[in-house]
Coordinates of N, CA and C in Angstrom, one line a residue:
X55 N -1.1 86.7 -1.2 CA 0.3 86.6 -0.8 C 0.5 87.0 0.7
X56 N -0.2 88.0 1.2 CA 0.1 88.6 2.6 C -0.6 87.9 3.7
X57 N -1.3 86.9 3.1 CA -1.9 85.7 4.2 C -1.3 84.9 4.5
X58 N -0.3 84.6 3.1 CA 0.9 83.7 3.8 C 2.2 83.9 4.2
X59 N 2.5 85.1 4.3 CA 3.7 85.1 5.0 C 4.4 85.9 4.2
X60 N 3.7 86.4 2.5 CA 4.7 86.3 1.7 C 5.2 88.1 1.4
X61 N 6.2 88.7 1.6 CA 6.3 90.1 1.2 C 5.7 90.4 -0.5
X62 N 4.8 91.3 -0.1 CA 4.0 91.4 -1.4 C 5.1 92.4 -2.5
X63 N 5.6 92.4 -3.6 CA 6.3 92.9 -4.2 C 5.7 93.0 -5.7
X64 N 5.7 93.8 -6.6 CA 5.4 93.8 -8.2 C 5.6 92.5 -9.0
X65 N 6.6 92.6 -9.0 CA 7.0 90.9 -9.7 C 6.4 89.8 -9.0
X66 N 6.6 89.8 -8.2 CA 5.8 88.4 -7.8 C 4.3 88.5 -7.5
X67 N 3.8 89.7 -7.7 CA 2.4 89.4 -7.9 C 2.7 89.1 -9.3
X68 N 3.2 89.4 -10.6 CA 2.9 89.0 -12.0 C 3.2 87.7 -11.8
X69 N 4.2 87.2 -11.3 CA 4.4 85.6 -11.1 C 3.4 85.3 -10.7
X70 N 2.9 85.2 -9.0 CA 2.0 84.4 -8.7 C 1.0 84.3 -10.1
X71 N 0.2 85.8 -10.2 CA -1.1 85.6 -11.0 C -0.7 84.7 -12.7
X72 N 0.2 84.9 -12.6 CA 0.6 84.0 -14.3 C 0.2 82.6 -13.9
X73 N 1.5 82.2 -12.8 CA 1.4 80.6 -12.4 C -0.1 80.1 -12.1
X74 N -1.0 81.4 -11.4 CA -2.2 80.8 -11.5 C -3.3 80.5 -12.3
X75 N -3.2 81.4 -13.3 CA -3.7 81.2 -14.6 C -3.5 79.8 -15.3
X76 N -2.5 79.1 -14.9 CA -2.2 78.5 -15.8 C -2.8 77.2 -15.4
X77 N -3.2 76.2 -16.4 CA -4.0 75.0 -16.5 C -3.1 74.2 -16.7
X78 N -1.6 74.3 -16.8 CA -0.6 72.8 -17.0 C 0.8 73.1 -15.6
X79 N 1.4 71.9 -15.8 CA 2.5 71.8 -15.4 C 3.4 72.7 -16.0
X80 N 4.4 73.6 -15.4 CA 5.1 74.4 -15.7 C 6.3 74.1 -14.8
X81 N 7.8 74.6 -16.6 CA 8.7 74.6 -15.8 C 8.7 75.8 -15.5
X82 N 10.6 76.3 -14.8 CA 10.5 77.6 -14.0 C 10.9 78.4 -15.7
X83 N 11.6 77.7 -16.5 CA 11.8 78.3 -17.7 C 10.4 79.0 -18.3
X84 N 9.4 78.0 -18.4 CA 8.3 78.8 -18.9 C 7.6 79.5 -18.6
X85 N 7.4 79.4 -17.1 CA 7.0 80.6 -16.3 C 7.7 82.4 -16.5
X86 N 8.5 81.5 -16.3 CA 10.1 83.0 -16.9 C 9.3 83.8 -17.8
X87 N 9.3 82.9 -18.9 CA 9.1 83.6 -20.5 C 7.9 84.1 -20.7
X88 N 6.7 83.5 -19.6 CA 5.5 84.2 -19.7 C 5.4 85.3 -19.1
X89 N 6.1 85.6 -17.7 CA 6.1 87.1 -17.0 C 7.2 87.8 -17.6
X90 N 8.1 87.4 -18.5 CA 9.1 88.9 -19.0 C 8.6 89.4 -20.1
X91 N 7.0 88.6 -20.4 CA 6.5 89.6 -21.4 C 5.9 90.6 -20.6
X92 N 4.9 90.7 -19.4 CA 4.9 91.8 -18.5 C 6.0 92.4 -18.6
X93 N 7.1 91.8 -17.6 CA 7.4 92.7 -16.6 C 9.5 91.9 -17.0
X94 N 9.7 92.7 -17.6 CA 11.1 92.4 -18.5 C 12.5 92.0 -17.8
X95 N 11.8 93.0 -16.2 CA 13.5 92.9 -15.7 C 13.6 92.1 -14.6
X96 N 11.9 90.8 -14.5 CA 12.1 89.6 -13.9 C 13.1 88.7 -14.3
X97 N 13.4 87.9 -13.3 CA 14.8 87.2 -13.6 C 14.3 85.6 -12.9
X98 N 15.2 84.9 -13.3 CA 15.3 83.5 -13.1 C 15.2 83.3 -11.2
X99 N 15.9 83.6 -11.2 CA 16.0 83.7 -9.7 C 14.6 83.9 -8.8
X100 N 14.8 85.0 -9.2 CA 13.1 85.8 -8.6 C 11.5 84.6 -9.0
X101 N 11.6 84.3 -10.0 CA 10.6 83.7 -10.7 C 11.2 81.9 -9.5
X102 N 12.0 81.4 -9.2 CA 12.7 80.5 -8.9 C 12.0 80.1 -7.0
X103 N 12.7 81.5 -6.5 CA 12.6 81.7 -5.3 C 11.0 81.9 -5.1
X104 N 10.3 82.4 -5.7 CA 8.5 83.0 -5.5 C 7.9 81.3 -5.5
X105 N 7.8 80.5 -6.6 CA 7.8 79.1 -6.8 C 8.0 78.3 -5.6
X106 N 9.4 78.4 -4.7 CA 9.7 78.0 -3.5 C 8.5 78.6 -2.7
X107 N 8.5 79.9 -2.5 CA 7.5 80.0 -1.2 C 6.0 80.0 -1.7
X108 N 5.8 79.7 -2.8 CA 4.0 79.4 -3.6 C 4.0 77.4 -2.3
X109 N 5.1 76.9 -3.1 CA 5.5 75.3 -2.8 C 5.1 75.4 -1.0
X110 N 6.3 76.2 -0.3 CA 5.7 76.5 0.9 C 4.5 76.9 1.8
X111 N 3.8 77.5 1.0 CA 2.6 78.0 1.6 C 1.3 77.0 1.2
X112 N 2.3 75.4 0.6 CA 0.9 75.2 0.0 C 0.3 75.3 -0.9
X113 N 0.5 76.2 -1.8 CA -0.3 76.7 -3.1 C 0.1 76.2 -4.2
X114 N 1.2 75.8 -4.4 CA 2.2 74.9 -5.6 C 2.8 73.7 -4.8
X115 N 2.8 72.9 -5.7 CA 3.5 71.5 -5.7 C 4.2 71.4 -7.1
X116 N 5.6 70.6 -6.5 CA 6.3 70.8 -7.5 C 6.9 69.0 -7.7
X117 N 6.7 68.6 -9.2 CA 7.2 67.5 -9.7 C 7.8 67.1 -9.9
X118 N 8.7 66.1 -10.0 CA 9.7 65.4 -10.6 C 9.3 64.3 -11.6
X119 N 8.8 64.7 -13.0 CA 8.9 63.2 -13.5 C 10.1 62.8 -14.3
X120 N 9.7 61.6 -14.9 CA 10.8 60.6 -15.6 C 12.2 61.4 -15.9
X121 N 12.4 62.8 -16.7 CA 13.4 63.4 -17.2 C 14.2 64.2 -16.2
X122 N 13.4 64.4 -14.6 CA 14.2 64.8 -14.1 C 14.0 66.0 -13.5
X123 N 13.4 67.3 -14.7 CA 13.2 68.4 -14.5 C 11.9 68.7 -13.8
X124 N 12.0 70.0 -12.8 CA 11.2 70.1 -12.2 C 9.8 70.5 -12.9
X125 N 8.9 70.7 -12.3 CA 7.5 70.8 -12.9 C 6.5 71.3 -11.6
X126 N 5.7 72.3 -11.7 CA 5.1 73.3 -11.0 C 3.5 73.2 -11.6
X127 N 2.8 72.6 -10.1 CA 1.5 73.0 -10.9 C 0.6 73.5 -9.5
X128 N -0.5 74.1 -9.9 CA -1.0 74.7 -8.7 C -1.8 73.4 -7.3
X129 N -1.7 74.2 -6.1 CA -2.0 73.2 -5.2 C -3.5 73.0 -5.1
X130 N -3.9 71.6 -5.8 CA -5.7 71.7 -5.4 C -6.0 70.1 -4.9
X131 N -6.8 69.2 -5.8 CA -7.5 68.3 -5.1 C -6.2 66.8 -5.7
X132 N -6.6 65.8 -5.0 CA -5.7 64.8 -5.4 C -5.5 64.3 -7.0
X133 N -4.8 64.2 -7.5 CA -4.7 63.9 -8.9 C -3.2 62.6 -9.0
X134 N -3.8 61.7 -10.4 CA -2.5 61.2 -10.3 C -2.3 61.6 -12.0
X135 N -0.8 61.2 -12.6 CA -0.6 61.4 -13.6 C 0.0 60.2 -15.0
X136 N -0.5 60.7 -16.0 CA 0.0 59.8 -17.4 C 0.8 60.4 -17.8
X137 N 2.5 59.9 -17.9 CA 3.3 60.8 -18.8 C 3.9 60.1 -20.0
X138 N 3.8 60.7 -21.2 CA 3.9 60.1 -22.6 C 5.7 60.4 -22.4
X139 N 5.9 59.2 -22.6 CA 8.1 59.1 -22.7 C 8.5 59.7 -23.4
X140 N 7.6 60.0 -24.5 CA 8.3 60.3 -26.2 C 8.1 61.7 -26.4
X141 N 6.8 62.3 -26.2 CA 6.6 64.4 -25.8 C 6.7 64.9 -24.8
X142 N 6.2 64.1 -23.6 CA 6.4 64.9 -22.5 C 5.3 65.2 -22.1
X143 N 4.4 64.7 -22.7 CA 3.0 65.3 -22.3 C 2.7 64.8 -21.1
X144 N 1.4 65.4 -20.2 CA 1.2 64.8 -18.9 C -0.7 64.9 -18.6
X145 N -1.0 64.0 -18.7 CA -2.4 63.6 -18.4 C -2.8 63.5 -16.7
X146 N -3.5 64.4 -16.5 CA -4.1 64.2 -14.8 C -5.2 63.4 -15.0
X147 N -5.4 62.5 -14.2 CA -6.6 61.7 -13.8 C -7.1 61.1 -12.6
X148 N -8.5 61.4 -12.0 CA -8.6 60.7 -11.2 C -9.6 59.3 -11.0
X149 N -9.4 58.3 -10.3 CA -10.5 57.3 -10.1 C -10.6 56.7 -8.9
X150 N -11.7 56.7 -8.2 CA -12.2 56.5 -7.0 C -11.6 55.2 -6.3
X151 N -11.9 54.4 -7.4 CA -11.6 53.2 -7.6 C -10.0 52.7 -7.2
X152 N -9.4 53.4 -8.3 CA -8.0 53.1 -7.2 C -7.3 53.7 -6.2
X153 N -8.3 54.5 -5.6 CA -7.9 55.5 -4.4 C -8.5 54.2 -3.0
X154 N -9.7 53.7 -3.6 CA -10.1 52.7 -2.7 C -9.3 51.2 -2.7
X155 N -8.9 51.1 -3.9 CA -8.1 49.6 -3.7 C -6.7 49.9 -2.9
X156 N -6.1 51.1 -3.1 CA -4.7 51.3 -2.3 C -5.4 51.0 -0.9
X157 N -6.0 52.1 -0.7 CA -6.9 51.6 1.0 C -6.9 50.5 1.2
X158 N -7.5 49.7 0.1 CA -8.1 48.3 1.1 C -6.7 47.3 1.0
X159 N -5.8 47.6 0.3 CA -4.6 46.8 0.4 C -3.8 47.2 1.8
X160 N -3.9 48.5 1.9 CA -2.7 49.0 2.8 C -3.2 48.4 4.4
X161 N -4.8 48.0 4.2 CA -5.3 48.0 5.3 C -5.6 46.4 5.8
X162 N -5.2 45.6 4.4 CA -4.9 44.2 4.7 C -3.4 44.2 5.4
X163 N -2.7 44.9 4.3 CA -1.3 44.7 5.4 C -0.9 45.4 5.8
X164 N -1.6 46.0 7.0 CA -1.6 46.7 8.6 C -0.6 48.0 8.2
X165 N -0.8 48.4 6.7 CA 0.3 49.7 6.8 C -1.0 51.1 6.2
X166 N -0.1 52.3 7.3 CA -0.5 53.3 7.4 C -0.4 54.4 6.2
X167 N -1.0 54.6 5.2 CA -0.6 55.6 4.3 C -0.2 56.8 4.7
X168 N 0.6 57.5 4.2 CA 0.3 59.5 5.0 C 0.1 60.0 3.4
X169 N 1.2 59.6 2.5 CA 0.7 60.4 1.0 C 0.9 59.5 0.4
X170 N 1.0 59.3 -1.3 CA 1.1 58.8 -2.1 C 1.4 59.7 -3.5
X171 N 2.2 59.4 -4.8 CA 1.7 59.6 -5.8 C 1.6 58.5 -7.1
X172 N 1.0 58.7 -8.1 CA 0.7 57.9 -9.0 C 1.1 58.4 -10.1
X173 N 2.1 57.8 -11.1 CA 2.5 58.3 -12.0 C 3.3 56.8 -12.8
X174 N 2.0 56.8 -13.8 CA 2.1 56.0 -14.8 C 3.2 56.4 -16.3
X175 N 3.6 55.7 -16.8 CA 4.7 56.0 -18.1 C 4.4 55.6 -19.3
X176 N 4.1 55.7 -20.6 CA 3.9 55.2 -21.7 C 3.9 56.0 -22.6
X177 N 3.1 56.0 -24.1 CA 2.7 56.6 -25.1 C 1.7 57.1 -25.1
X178 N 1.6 58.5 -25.4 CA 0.0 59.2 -25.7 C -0.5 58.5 -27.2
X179 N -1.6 58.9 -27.4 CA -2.2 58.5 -28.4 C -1.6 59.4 -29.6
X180 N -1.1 60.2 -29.5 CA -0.7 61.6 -30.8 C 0.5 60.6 -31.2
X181 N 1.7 60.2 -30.2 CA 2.6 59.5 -30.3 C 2.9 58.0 -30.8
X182 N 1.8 57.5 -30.3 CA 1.6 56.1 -31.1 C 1.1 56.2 -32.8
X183 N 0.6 56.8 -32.9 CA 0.4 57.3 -34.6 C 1.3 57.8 -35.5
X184 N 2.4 58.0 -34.9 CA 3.8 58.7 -35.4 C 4.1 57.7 -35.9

């Protein structure tokens, strides 16, 4: 935290280290609920504003899919996503393959990419069986 800028404080080291443990997309709700089992007299806010400067420094990227709500996952290599309409679930995936065909499109017609994201919509498999 003190590499980036960030005043090191109790609570937000339990934040950071939770959010980094974690292997999924997180709201700020669930994040909440996982450090007030630490540390009780974290608040929404605090948990809110730490997220913001994780986002700033880089270290978190924060989502918007289909429903709206935000979604927090940690900052690493490119990924795009599968989100099931009906649970919510979210599948990361990468393929070389369509990282190269955006290229070779963008580069037929003379446009410059800076970023991108990929986020596909449908049914997971758990869901189609319902």
């Amino acid at each position: 935290m003190d590499e980036h800028g960030m005043k090191h404080t109790r609570q937000r080291e339990i934040i950071v280290t939770e959010f980094l443990k974690s292997n999924k997309h997180l709201q700020i709700e669930e994040l909440l609920n996982q450090v007030k089992k630490i540390e009780p007299s974290i608040g929404y806010v605090t948990v809110y504003r730490t997220l913001m400067l994780l986002k700033e420094c880089g270290l978190a990227h924060q989502r918007h899919f289909g429903d709206g709500k935000s979604l927090f996952e940690k900052a690493g290599d490119h990924h795009d996503h599968m989100i099931c309409i009906k649970c919510g679930s979210i599948n990361e995936f990468e393929d070389d393959r369509i990282e190269k065909l955006q290229d070779q499109i963008a580069k037929r017609i003379n446009f410059k990419i800076v970023s991108h994201r990929h986020e596909i919509y449908g049914c997971c498999s758990r869901c189609q069986n319902e």
